[in-house]
Amino acid sequence: MNPRILVLGYGNPGRQDDGLGPAVATAIAIQEWPNVTAYDNYQLNIEDALDVADHDVVWFVDAARTGPAPYFVSCLSPALGIEFTSHLVRPEVILAIARQYCGRSPTAFLLGIRGYEFDFLEELTAGAMENMEAAFAMISERIRGAQTAGET
Amino acid sequence: MMSDLQISAGPRKIVIDPVTRVEGHGKVTIRLNEAGEVEQARFHIVEFRGFERFIQGRMFWEVPVIVQRLCGICPVSHHLGAGKAMDVVAGVDKLTPTAEKMRRLMHYGQVLQSNALNFFHLASPDLLLGFEAPVAQRNIIGVIEAFPEVGKWAIFIRKFGQQVIAATGGRRIHPRLCVPGGVNQNLAVEHRDALRKDIDRIIQWCCDALVLYKSFVSSHEELHQTFASFPSSYMSIVGTDGAMDLYDGALRAIDERGTPIFEGAEPVQYCDYLVEEVRSWSYMKFPHIRSLGRENGWYRVGPLAQLNCCAFIGTPLAEAARKDFMAQGHGGPVHATLAYHWARVICMIHCAEVVKELLFDDDLQGNDLVVSGERRPEGISIVEAPRGTLLHHYTVDDNGQVTGANLIVSTTNNNEAMNRSVTKVAMDDLSGHEITEGLLNHIEVAIRAYDPCLSCATHALGQMPLVVTLEDADGSVIATRVKE
C-alpha cells in the first residue's frame, strides 16, 4: 500500500527566499500525485499535528539562512520545547504533539533549502530558484520512489 | 509617574544596523549602571520596520489579501483590518447585516483560536507545571502528560477556530472573505450546522480553562500579583455603549486608576490622540498618548486592556467572569502582567459565546453581500486583534493604487510595556553577572504574557529564537545567553 505523504512548506513569500518552503509545497501540490498532500503556511502551528498524524511520511520544507547549497535533508524525531512567542513552533514539537496526543509518529524529514536574500520582495533570488529546482527534483524522486516501492 | 521603573534613553546611543543586529527573532539587552545594578532592559524584535513596503503600489482591493502575510498567527486580523479600511476607501460606512456578521464571525473565531494557542501552548506549561519546572518538562507535551484533558482542549478549540475561519473565508489557510464594501460569500448551511454541533462543547472547555487558571491564581496569589507587574495606562476599542467589542468601535484609554484619558475616539482621529515615536536603537516604533507626552504616555493593549477598558461584556458567561476578574483591581484596573492570561481566557469565553450567537442568526445566510459608494482617498480602521489594538491607515490615488500605508500593530503598542516587564524581572532576579537559566526562564515568562508578534518576520532555519545580553555601564558585553 502506498504511504500517505504530506509536504508542508512554510515561510513568507513576501520575504524573498523565505518563500522557498511554500514554493516547493505549491510545486508538489499541482502534480496531484495520489496519496500526496501538500500545503503551505507562513509558519507551523500546533494543529498541524493533526495533519501530520494522518500521514505516514512528512516532509517539512523550510528556507535556510545558513548551511549547504542547494539543500540539506535531515531526519526528524519528536522533541519537546517552548518558545517566547507563539510565532515560533519547531517541526520536532509538531511531531511530539502528534505522537503524544494522536498516538502517531510518522517518518519525518526536514528539507532545508538554502536562501540568500530575505528582504521585502515577493520573488525568489536566482540562486534560491536554482536551489529550489534541485530540491524539487530530489523530493519528487523520493516521493515517486516511495510510491513505487510502497515504502519510504 | 506610573511606576518607579525608569526606562531612560540610556547612557549610550546604540545604533542598530544590519551588521550588528542579532540573527535571532528576539533580543533582550540588560544594562547595568556603575554600581552594578540593573539600570534598564530592552526587548528588541528584529526585522520589524518596513512592512508597509509590502503594500505600497498595490491596488486597494488587493490589500486585504496581501496583508495576511504580515502575521503567521493572526493573518485574519490583518485581513479584516485592511478590509475595514478599504470599506472607507470604497466610500462605504455601513455594511449589510450579512457582511458585518460574516466578518464578526470570522474575527471572533480567529481571536478564539489565537488566544487558545497562546494560553495552552505558551502559558499553560509555566502556569500548570511551574516556572521552575525543567525545560524538558515545561512544554505543551508536559501539560498533556500531566493534564490530558487540557491537551484535548488546546487542539480542538484551536481546530474549531480554524473551522470557523474556513467556513467564512473559504479555506483554513489564506482565507478570503473581505472585499471593499462587504464580503464575497455568506455562511453555507452545512458549515453552520457542523459548527453548531461543537460550539457548546467549545464554550464549556473555555470555561474549564478558566477554572484551571483560577486554581493557579489561588495557589500563587503573590506571584500572580507581582511578577513583572507595574501600574499602567490601557487602551482598546469599545462599543458605543462601552461593551467589549473586538471588531469595531471607538478608542478608549484609561490611566492607572481607571480614569478615562480619552474615549469615543474614532479611527480617523487616531493622530489626534496618539504619537508614533521612532528611536534609533529599535526597529519598533514607540506609540504614546499625545496628551501625556513621550515619558508618561505609554500604555498597554491586549486582553488585559480589553478587560480593563470595557464597561461590560455583552455575553453572560464572560460578563460573570469579567466581574470576578475586575474584583482583583478593587475598583480600578487590574495591573498584574500575568493577568493577561486570565483576561485572555475570558476573551476566549466571550468569543465562543459570540460565535454561538452568530451561528443561530439567519442574517448569515443572506445574499446581500456588498454595497458601494463614492471613492475616497484615505481609509483608516481599528480592530482588536488577539494581542491588542491593530490600526491600518492607507492613502490611495485616483487610479486605486496605495500610495501610503501606516500600521500600528499590537506588539508595537506594547513595546514600552514589554521593556518594563523585562526590566522588572531583571531587577528582581539578576544576581551578579550571570544570566542564569532561572533569569532566562523568567524573562521568557514575562514576554509570553504579551505574546509579541513577529510581524512579517522570516522563519528561516538558522535563526536563534532569543538572545539575552548583559552589558556594563560602558556598553561592554559581560555575558550572553542564547535560548537554544
Coordinates of N, CA and C in Angstrom, one line a residue, chain B residues 170-368:
Chain B
G170 N -13.5 30.5 3.2 CA -13.4 29.6 2.1 C -12.3 28.6 2.3
R171 N -11.3 28.8 3.1 CA -10.3 27.9 3.4 C -9.6 28.2 4.7
R172 N -9.0 27.2 5.3 CA -8.4 27.3 6.6 C -7.2 28.2 6.6
I173 N -6.4 28.0 5.5 CA -5.1 28.8 5.4 C -5.3 29.8 4.2
H174 N -4.9 31.0 4.4 CA -5.0 32.1 3.4 C -6.5 32.3 3.0
P175 N -7.3 32.5 4.0 CA -8.8 32.7 3.8 C -9.0 34.0 3.1
R176 N -10.1 34.1 2.3 CA -10.5 35.4 1.7 C -12.0 35.6 1.9
L177 N -12.3 36.6 2.6 CA -13.7 37.0 2.9 C -14.0 38.4 2.5
C178 N -13.1 39.3 2.9 CA -13.4 40.8 2.7 C -13.2 41.2 1.3
V179 N -14.1 42.0 0.8 CA -13.9 42.8 -0.4 C -14.3 44.2 0.0
P180 N -13.8 45.3 -0.6 CA -14.2 46.6 -0.2 C -15.7 46.8 -0.3
G181 N -16.3 47.1 0.9 CA -17.7 47.3 0.9 C -18.5 46.0 1.3
G182 N -17.8 45.0 1.6 CA -18.6 43.8 2.0 C -17.8 42.5 2.1
V183 N -18.4 41.4 1.7 CA -17.8 40.1 1.7 C -18.2 39.4 0.5
N184 N -17.5 38.3 0.2 CA -17.7 37.5 -1.0 C -18.5 36.3 -0.9
Q185 N -19.0 36.0 0.3 CA -19.8 34.8 0.5 C -20.6 34.9 1.8
N186 N -21.7 34.2 1.9 CA -22.4 34.0 3.2 C -22.0 32.7 3.8
L187 N -22.7 32.4 4.9 CA -22.3 31.1 5.6 C -23.2 30.0 5.1
A188 N -22.6 29.0 4.5 CA -23.3 27.8 4.0 C -24.0 27.1 5.1
V189 N -25.2 26.6 4.9 CA -26.0 26.0 6.0 C -25.2 24.7 6.5
E190 N -24.6 24.0 5.6 CA -23.9 22.8 6.1 C -22.7 23.1 7.0
H191 N -22.0 24.3 6.7 CA -21.0 24.7 7.6 C -21.6 25.2 9.0
R192 N -22.6 25.9 8.9 CA -23.3 26.4 10.1 C -23.7 25.2 11.0
D193 N -24.3 24.2 10.4 CA -24.8 23.1 11.2 C -23.6 22.3 11.8
A194 N -22.6 22.2 11.1 CA -21.4 21.5 11.6 C -20.8 22.2 12.8
L195 N -20.7 23.5 12.7 CA -20.2 24.3 13.8 C -21.1 24.3 15.0
R196 N -22.4 24.4 14.7 CA -23.4 24.3 15.8 C -23.2 23.1 16.7
K197 N -22.9 22.0 16.1 CA -22.7 20.7 16.8 C -21.7 20.8 17.9
D198 N -20.6 21.6 17.6 CA -19.5 21.6 18.5 C -19.4 22.8 19.5
I199 N -20.2 23.8 19.2 CA -20.0 25.1 19.9 C -20.2 25.0 21.4
D200 N -21.2 24.3 21.9 CA -21.5 24.2 23.3 C -20.3 23.5 24.0
R201 N -19.7 22.5 23.4 CA -18.6 21.9 24.0 C -17.4 22.8 24.0
I202 N -17.2 23.6 23.0 CA -16.1 24.6 23.0 C -16.3 25.6 24.1
I203 N -17.5 26.1 24.3 CA -17.8 27.1 25.4 C -17.4 26.4 26.7
Q204 N -17.8 25.2 26.9 CA -17.6 24.5 28.2 C -16.1 24.4 28.4
W205 N -15.3 24.0 27.4 CA -13.9 23.9 27.5 C -13.2 25.2 27.9
C206 N -13.7 26.3 27.3 CA -13.2 27.6 27.6 C -13.4 27.9 29.1
C207 N -14.6 27.6 29.6 CA -15.0 27.8 31.0 C -14.1 26.9 31.9
D208 N -13.9 25.7 31.4 CA -13.0 24.8 32.2 C -11.6 25.3 32.3
A209 N -11.1 25.9 31.2 CA -9.8 26.5 31.2 C -9.7 27.7 32.2
L210 N -10.8 28.4 32.4 CA -10.8 29.5 33.4 C -10.7 28.9 34.8
V211 N -11.5 27.8 35.0 CA -11.4 27.2 36.4 C -9.9 26.8 36.6
L212 N -9.3 26.2 35.6 CA -7.9 25.8 35.8 C -7.0 27.0 36.1
Y213 N -7.2 28.0 35.4 CA -6.4 29.2 35.6 C -6.6 29.8 37.0
K214 N -7.8 29.8 37.4 CA -8.1 30.4 38.7 C -7.5 29.5 39.9
S215 N -7.3 28.3 39.6 CA -6.7 27.4 40.6 C -5.2 27.8 40.7
F216 N -4.6 28.2 39.6 CA -3.2 28.7 39.7 C -3.2 30.0 40.5
V217 N -4.1 30.9 40.2 CA -4.1 32.2 40.9 C -4.3 32.0 42.4
S218 N -5.2 31.1 42.8 CA -5.4 30.9 44.2 C -4.3 30.3 45.0
S219 N -3.4 29.6 44.2 CA -2.3 28.9 44.9 C -1.0 29.8 44.7
H220 N -1.1 30.8 44.0 CA 0.1 31.7 43.7 C -0.3 33.1 43.7
E221 N -1.0 33.6 44.8 CA -1.5 34.9 44.7 C -0.5 36.0 44.6
E222 N 0.6 35.9 45.5 CA 1.6 37.0 45.5 C 2.3 37.0 44.1
L223 N 2.7 35.8 43.7 CA 3.4 35.7 42.4 C 2.6 36.3 41.3
H224 N 1.3 36.0 41.3 CA 0.4 36.4 40.3 C 0.3 38.0 40.3
Q225 N 0.3 38.5 41.4 CA 0.1 40.0 41.6 C 1.4 40.7 41.2
T226 N 2.5 40.2 41.5 CA 3.8 41.0 41.4 C 4.7 40.7 40.2
F227 N 4.6 39.5 39.7 CA 5.5 39.1 38.7 C 5.5 40.0 37.4
A228 N 6.6 40.7 37.2 CA 6.8 41.5 36.0 C 5.7 42.6 35.9
S229 N 5.2 43.0 37.1 CA 4.0 43.8 37.1 C 4.3 45.3 37.4
F230 N 3.4 46.2 37.0 CA 3.5 47.6 37.3 C 2.2 48.2 36.9
P231 N 1.8 49.3 37.5 CA 0.6 50.1 37.1 C 0.9 50.7 35.7
S232 N -0.2 50.8 34.9 CA 0.0 51.4 33.6 C -1.3 52.0 33.1
S233 N -1.3 52.7 32.0 CA -2.5 53.0 31.3 C -2.8 51.9 30.4
Y234 N -4.1 51.9 29.8 CA -4.5 50.9 28.9 C -5.3 51.5 27.8
M235 N -5.4 50.8 26.7 CA -6.2 51.3 25.5 C -6.8 50.1 24.8
S236 N -8.0 50.3 24.4 CA -8.6 49.3 23.4 C -9.8 50.0 22.8
I237 N -10.4 49.4 21.8 CA -11.7 49.9 21.3 C -12.8 49.3 22.1
V238 N -13.9 50.0 22.3 CA -15.1 49.5 22.9 C -16.3 50.0 22.1
G239 N -17.4 49.3 22.3 CA -18.6 49.7 21.6 C -19.1 51.0 22.0
T240 N -20.1 51.5 21.3 CA -20.7 52.8 21.7 C -21.3 52.8 23.1
D241 N -21.7 51.7 23.5 CA -22.3 51.6 24.9 C -21.3 51.2 25.9
G242 N -20.0 51.1 25.5 CA -19.0 50.7 26.5 C -18.7 49.2 26.6
A243 N -19.5 48.5 25.8 CA -19.3 47.0 25.8 C -18.0 46.6 25.1
M244 N -17.5 45.4 25.6 CA -16.3 44.9 24.8 C -16.8 44.6 23.4
D245 N -16.0 45.1 22.5 CA -16.3 44.9 21.1 C -14.9 44.7 20.4
L246 N -14.6 43.5 19.9 CA -13.3 43.3 19.4 C -13.2 43.6 17.9
Y247 N -14.3 43.8 17.2 CA -14.3 44.0 15.8 C -14.5 45.5 15.4
D248 N -15.3 46.3 16.2 CA -15.5 47.6 15.8 C -15.9 48.5 17.0
G249 N -15.5 49.8 16.9 CA -15.9 50.7 18.0 C -14.9 51.9 18.0
A250 N -14.9 52.6 19.1 CA -14.1 53.8 19.2 C -13.0 53.5 20.3
L251 N -11.9 54.2 20.2 CA -10.8 54.0 21.1 C -11.1 54.6 22.5
R252 N -10.8 53.9 23.5 CA -10.9 54.3 24.9 C -9.5 54.1 25.6
A253 N -9.0 55.1 26.3 CA -7.8 54.9 27.0 C -8.1 55.3 28.5
I254 N -7.5 54.6 29.4 CA -7.7 54.9 30.8 C -6.3 54.9 31.5
D255 N -6.3 55.7 32.6 CA -5.0 55.8 33.3 C -4.9 54.6 34.3
E256 N -3.9 54.7 35.2 CA -3.7 53.6 36.1 C -4.7 53.5 37.2
R257 N -5.5 54.5 37.4 CA -6.6 54.4 38.3 C -7.9 54.1 37.7
G258 N -7.9 54.0 36.4 CA -9.2 53.7 35.6 C -9.9 55.0 35.1
T259 N -9.3 56.1 35.3 CA -9.9 57.4 34.8 C -9.7 57.5 33.3
P260 N -10.7 57.8 32.6 CA -10.5 58.0 31.1 C -9.5 59.1 30.8
I261 N -8.6 58.7 29.9 CA -7.7 59.7 29.3 C -8.4 60.3 28.1
F262 N -9.0 59.4 27.3 CA -9.8 59.9 26.2 C -10.8 58.7 25.9
E263 N -11.9 59.0 25.3 CA -12.8 58.0 24.9 C -13.7 58.4 23.7
G264 N -14.2 57.5 23.0 CA -15.0 57.9 21.8 C -14.2 58.3 20.7
A265 N -12.9 58.0 20.7 CA -12.0 58.5 19.6 C -12.2 57.5 18.4
E266 N -12.7 58.1 17.3 CA -12.9 57.3 16.1 C -11.5 57.0 15.4
P267 N -11.5 55.9 14.7 CA -10.2 55.6 14.0 C -9.6 56.8 13.2
V268 N -10.4 57.5 12.5 CA -9.9 58.6 11.7 C -9.2 59.7 12.6
Q269 N -9.5 59.7 13.9 CA -8.9 60.7 14.8 C -7.6 60.2 15.4
Y270 N -7.1 59.1 15.1 CA -6.0 58.5 15.9 C -4.8 59.4 16.0
C271 N -4.5 60.1 15.0 CA -3.4 61.0 15.1 C -3.6 62.2 16.1
D272 N -4.8 62.5 16.4 CA -5.1 63.5 17.4 C -4.8 63.0 18.8
Y273 N -4.8 61.7 19.0 CA -4.6 61.1 20.3 C -3.3 60.3 20.5
L274 N -2.7 59.8 19.4 CA -1.5 59.0 19.5 C -0.4 59.6 18.7
V275 N 0.8 59.4 19.2 CA 2.0 59.8 18.5 C 2.9 58.6 18.4
E276 N 3.5 58.4 17.2 CA 4.4 57.3 17.0 C 5.8 57.9 17.0
E277 N 6.6 57.4 17.9 CA 7.9 57.9 18.1 C 8.9 56.8 17.5
V278 N 9.9 57.3 16.9 CA 11.0 56.4 16.4 C 12.2 56.6 17.2
R279 N 12.8 55.5 17.7 CA 14.0 55.5 18.5 C 15.1 54.8 17.7
S280 N 16.3 55.3 17.8 CA 17.4 54.9 17.0 C 17.8 53.4 17.3
W281 N 17.6 53.0 18.5 CA 18.1 51.7 18.9 C 17.2 50.6 18.7
S282 N 16.0 50.9 18.2 CA 15.0 49.8 18.0 C 14.4 49.8 16.6
Y283 N 14.0 48.7 16.1 CA 13.3 48.6 14.8 C 11.8 48.9 15.0
M284 N 11.4 48.9 16.3 CA 10.0 49.1 16.5 C 9.7 50.6 16.9
K285 N 8.5 51.1 16.5 CA 8.1 52.4 16.9 C 7.6 52.4 18.3
F286 N 7.5 53.6 18.9 CA 7.1 53.7 20.3 C 5.9 54.6 20.3
P287 N 4.6 54.1 20.2 CA 3.5 55.0 20.2 C 3.2 55.4 21.7
H288 N 2.7 56.6 21.8 CA 2.3 57.1 23.1 C 1.1 58.1 23.0
I289 N 0.4 58.3 24.1 CA -0.7 59.1 24.1 C -0.3 60.6 24.1
R290 N -0.8 61.3 23.1 CA -0.3 62.6 22.8 C -0.4 63.5 24.0
S291 N -1.5 63.5 24.7 CA -1.7 64.5 25.8 C -0.8 64.2 27.0
L292 N -0.3 63.0 27.1 CA 0.6 62.7 28.2 C 2.0 62.8 27.9
G293 N 2.4 62.9 26.6 CA 3.8 63.1 26.3 C 4.5 61.8 26.2
R294 N 5.8 61.9 25.8 CA 6.6 60.7 25.5 C 6.9 59.9 26.7
E295 N 7.2 60.5 27.8 CA 7.7 59.8 29.0 C 6.5 59.1 29.7
N296 N 5.4 59.7 29.7 CA 4.3 59.2 30.5 C 3.1 58.6 29.7
G297 N 3.2 58.8 28.4 CA 2.1 58.4 27.5 C 2.0 57.0 27.1
W298 N 2.9 56.2 27.5 CA 2.9 54.8 27.1 C 1.7 54.0 27.7
Y299 N 1.3 52.9 27.2 CA 0.1 52.2 27.6 C 0.2 50.8 27.2
R300 N -0.7 50.0 27.7 CA -0.7 48.6 27.3 C -2.0 48.3 26.5
V301 N -1.9 47.3 25.6 CA -3.0 46.8 24.9 C -3.1 45.3 25.0
G302 N -4.1 44.7 24.5 CA -4.3 43.2 24.5 C -5.4 42.8 25.5
P303 N -5.5 41.6 25.8 CA -6.6 41.1 26.6 C -6.8 41.8 27.9
L304 N -5.6 42.1 28.6 CA -5.7 42.8 29.9 C -6.4 44.2 29.6
A305 N -6.0 44.9 28.6 CA -6.5 46.2 28.3 C -8.0 46.1 27.9
Q306 N -8.3 45.0 27.1 CA -9.7 44.8 26.6 C -10.6 44.7 27.8
L307 N -10.2 44.0 28.8 CA -11.0 43.8 30.1 C -11.0 45.1 30.9
N308 N -9.9 45.7 31.0 CA -9.8 47.0 31.9 C -10.6 48.1 31.2
C309 N -10.6 48.2 29.9 CA -11.2 49.4 29.3 C -12.8 49.2 29.1
C310 N -13.3 48.0 29.0 CA -14.7 47.9 28.7 C -15.5 48.1 30.0
A311 N -16.8 48.6 29.8 CA -17.7 48.7 30.9 C -18.4 47.4 31.3
F312 N -18.5 46.6 30.3 CA -19.2 45.3 30.5 C -19.0 44.4 29.3
I313 N -19.3 43.2 29.4 CA -19.2 42.2 28.3 C -20.6 41.8 28.0
G314 N -21.0 41.8 26.7 CA -22.4 41.5 26.4 C -22.8 40.1 26.3
T315 N -22.0 39.2 26.8 CA -22.4 37.7 26.8 C -22.3 37.3 28.3
P316 N -23.2 36.4 28.7 CA -23.4 36.2 30.1 C -22.2 35.5 30.8
L317 N -21.7 34.5 30.3 CA -20.6 33.7 31.0 C -19.4 34.6 31.1
A318 N -19.0 35.3 30.0 CA -17.9 36.2 30.0 C -18.1 37.4 30.9
E319 N -19.3 37.9 31.0 CA -19.6 39.0 31.9 C -19.4 38.6 33.3
A320 N -19.9 37.4 33.7 CA -19.7 37.0 35.1 C -18.2 36.8 35.4
A321 N -17.5 36.3 34.4 CA -16.1 36.1 34.6 C -15.4 37.5 34.7
R322 N -15.8 38.4 33.9 CA -15.2 39.8 34.0 C -15.4 40.4 35.4
K323 N -16.6 40.3 35.9 CA -16.8 40.9 37.2 C -15.9 40.3 38.3
D324 N -15.8 39.0 38.2 CA -14.9 38.3 39.1 C -13.4 38.7 38.9
F325 N -13.0 38.9 37.7 CA -11.7 39.3 37.3 C -11.4 40.7 37.9
M326 N -12.4 41.7 37.6 CA -12.2 43.1 38.0 C -12.1 43.3 39.5
A327 N -12.7 42.3 40.2 CA -12.6 42.4 41.7 C -11.2 42.5 42.1
Q328 N -10.3 41.9 41.3 CA -8.9 41.9 41.7 C -8.3 43.3 41.7
G329 N -8.9 44.2 41.0 CA -8.5 45.6 40.9 C -9.0 46.5 42.0
H330 N -9.9 46.0 42.8 CA -10.5 46.7 43.9 C -11.1 48.1 43.4
G331 N -11.8 48.1 42.4 CA -12.4 49.3 41.8 C -11.6 50.0 40.7
G332 N -10.4 49.6 40.5 CA -9.6 50.1 39.5 C -9.2 49.1 38.5
P333 N -8.3 49.4 37.6 CA -7.8 48.4 36.6 C -7.0 47.2 37.3
V334 N -6.9 46.1 36.7 CA -6.1 45.0 37.1 C -4.7 45.2 36.4
H335 N -3.6 45.3 37.2 CA -2.3 45.6 36.6 C -1.4 44.4 36.5
A336 N -1.7 43.3 37.1 CA -0.8 42.1 37.1 C -0.5 41.7 35.7
T337 N 0.7 41.6 35.4 CA 1.1 41.2 34.0 C 0.6 39.7 33.7
L338 N 0.7 38.9 34.7 CA 0.3 37.5 34.4 C -1.2 37.5 34.2
A339 N -1.9 38.5 34.7 CA -3.4 38.5 34.5 C -3.7 38.7 33.0
Y340 N -2.7 38.9 32.1 CA -3.0 38.9 30.7 C -3.6 37.5 30.3
H341 N -3.1 36.4 31.0 CA -3.6 35.1 30.6 C -5.0 34.9 31.1
W342 N -5.3 35.4 32.3 CA -6.6 35.3 32.9 C -7.6 36.1 31.9
A343 N -7.2 37.3 31.5 CA -8.1 38.1 30.6 C -8.2 37.3 29.3
R344 N -7.2 36.7 28.9 CA -7.2 36.0 27.6 C -8.2 34.9 27.6
V345 N -8.3 34.2 28.7 CA -9.3 33.1 28.8 C -10.7 33.7 28.8
I346 N -10.9 34.8 29.5 CA -12.2 35.4 29.5 C -12.6 35.8 28.1
C347 N -11.7 36.4 27.4 CA -11.9 36.7 26.0 C -12.3 35.5 25.1
M348 N -11.6 34.4 25.4 CA -12.0 33.1 24.7 C -13.4 32.8 25.0
I349 N -13.8 32.9 26.2 CA -15.2 32.5 26.5 C -16.2 33.5 25.8
H350 N -15.8 34.8 25.8 CA -16.7 35.7 25.1 C -16.8 35.4 23.6
C351 N -15.6 35.1 23.0 CA -15.6 34.8 21.6 C -16.5 33.6 21.3
A352 N -16.3 32.6 22.1 CA -17.1 31.4 21.9 C -18.6 31.7 22.0
E353 N -19.0 32.5 23.0 CA -20.4 32.9 23.1 C -20.9 33.7 21.9
V354 N -20.1 34.6 21.4 CA -20.5 35.4 20.3 C -20.6 34.5 19.0
V355 N -19.7 33.6 18.9 CA -19.8 32.6 17.7 C -21.1 31.9 17.8
K356 N -21.4 31.4 19.0 CA -22.7 30.7 19.1 C -23.9 31.6 18.7
E357 N -23.9 32.8 19.2 CA -25.0 33.7 18.9 C -25.1 33.9 17.3
L358 N -24.0 34.1 16.7 CA -24.0 34.3 15.3 C -24.4 33.0 14.5
L359 N -24.0 31.9 15.0 CA -24.4 30.6 14.3 C -25.9 30.4 14.3
F360 N -26.6 31.1 15.2 CA -28.1 31.0 15.2 C -28.7 32.3 14.7
D361 N -28.0 33.0 13.9 CA -28.5 34.3 13.3 C -28.7 34.1 11.8
D362 N -30.0 34.1 11.4 CA -30.3 33.8 10.0 C -29.7 34.9 9.0
D363 N -29.3 36.0 9.5 CA -28.7 37.0 8.6 C -27.4 36.4 7.9
L364 N -26.8 35.5 8.5 CA -25.6 34.9 7.9 C -25.9 34.1 6.7
Q365 N -27.1 33.8 6.4 CA -27.5 33.1 5.2 C -28.1 34.1 4.1
G366 N -27.9 35.4 4.4 CA -28.4 36.4 3.5 C -27.6 36.5 2.2
N367 N -28.1 37.1 1.2 CA -27.4 37.2 -0.1 C -27.0 38.6 -0.4
D368 N -27.3 39.6 0.4 CA -27.0 41.0 0.2 C -25.6 41.2 0.8

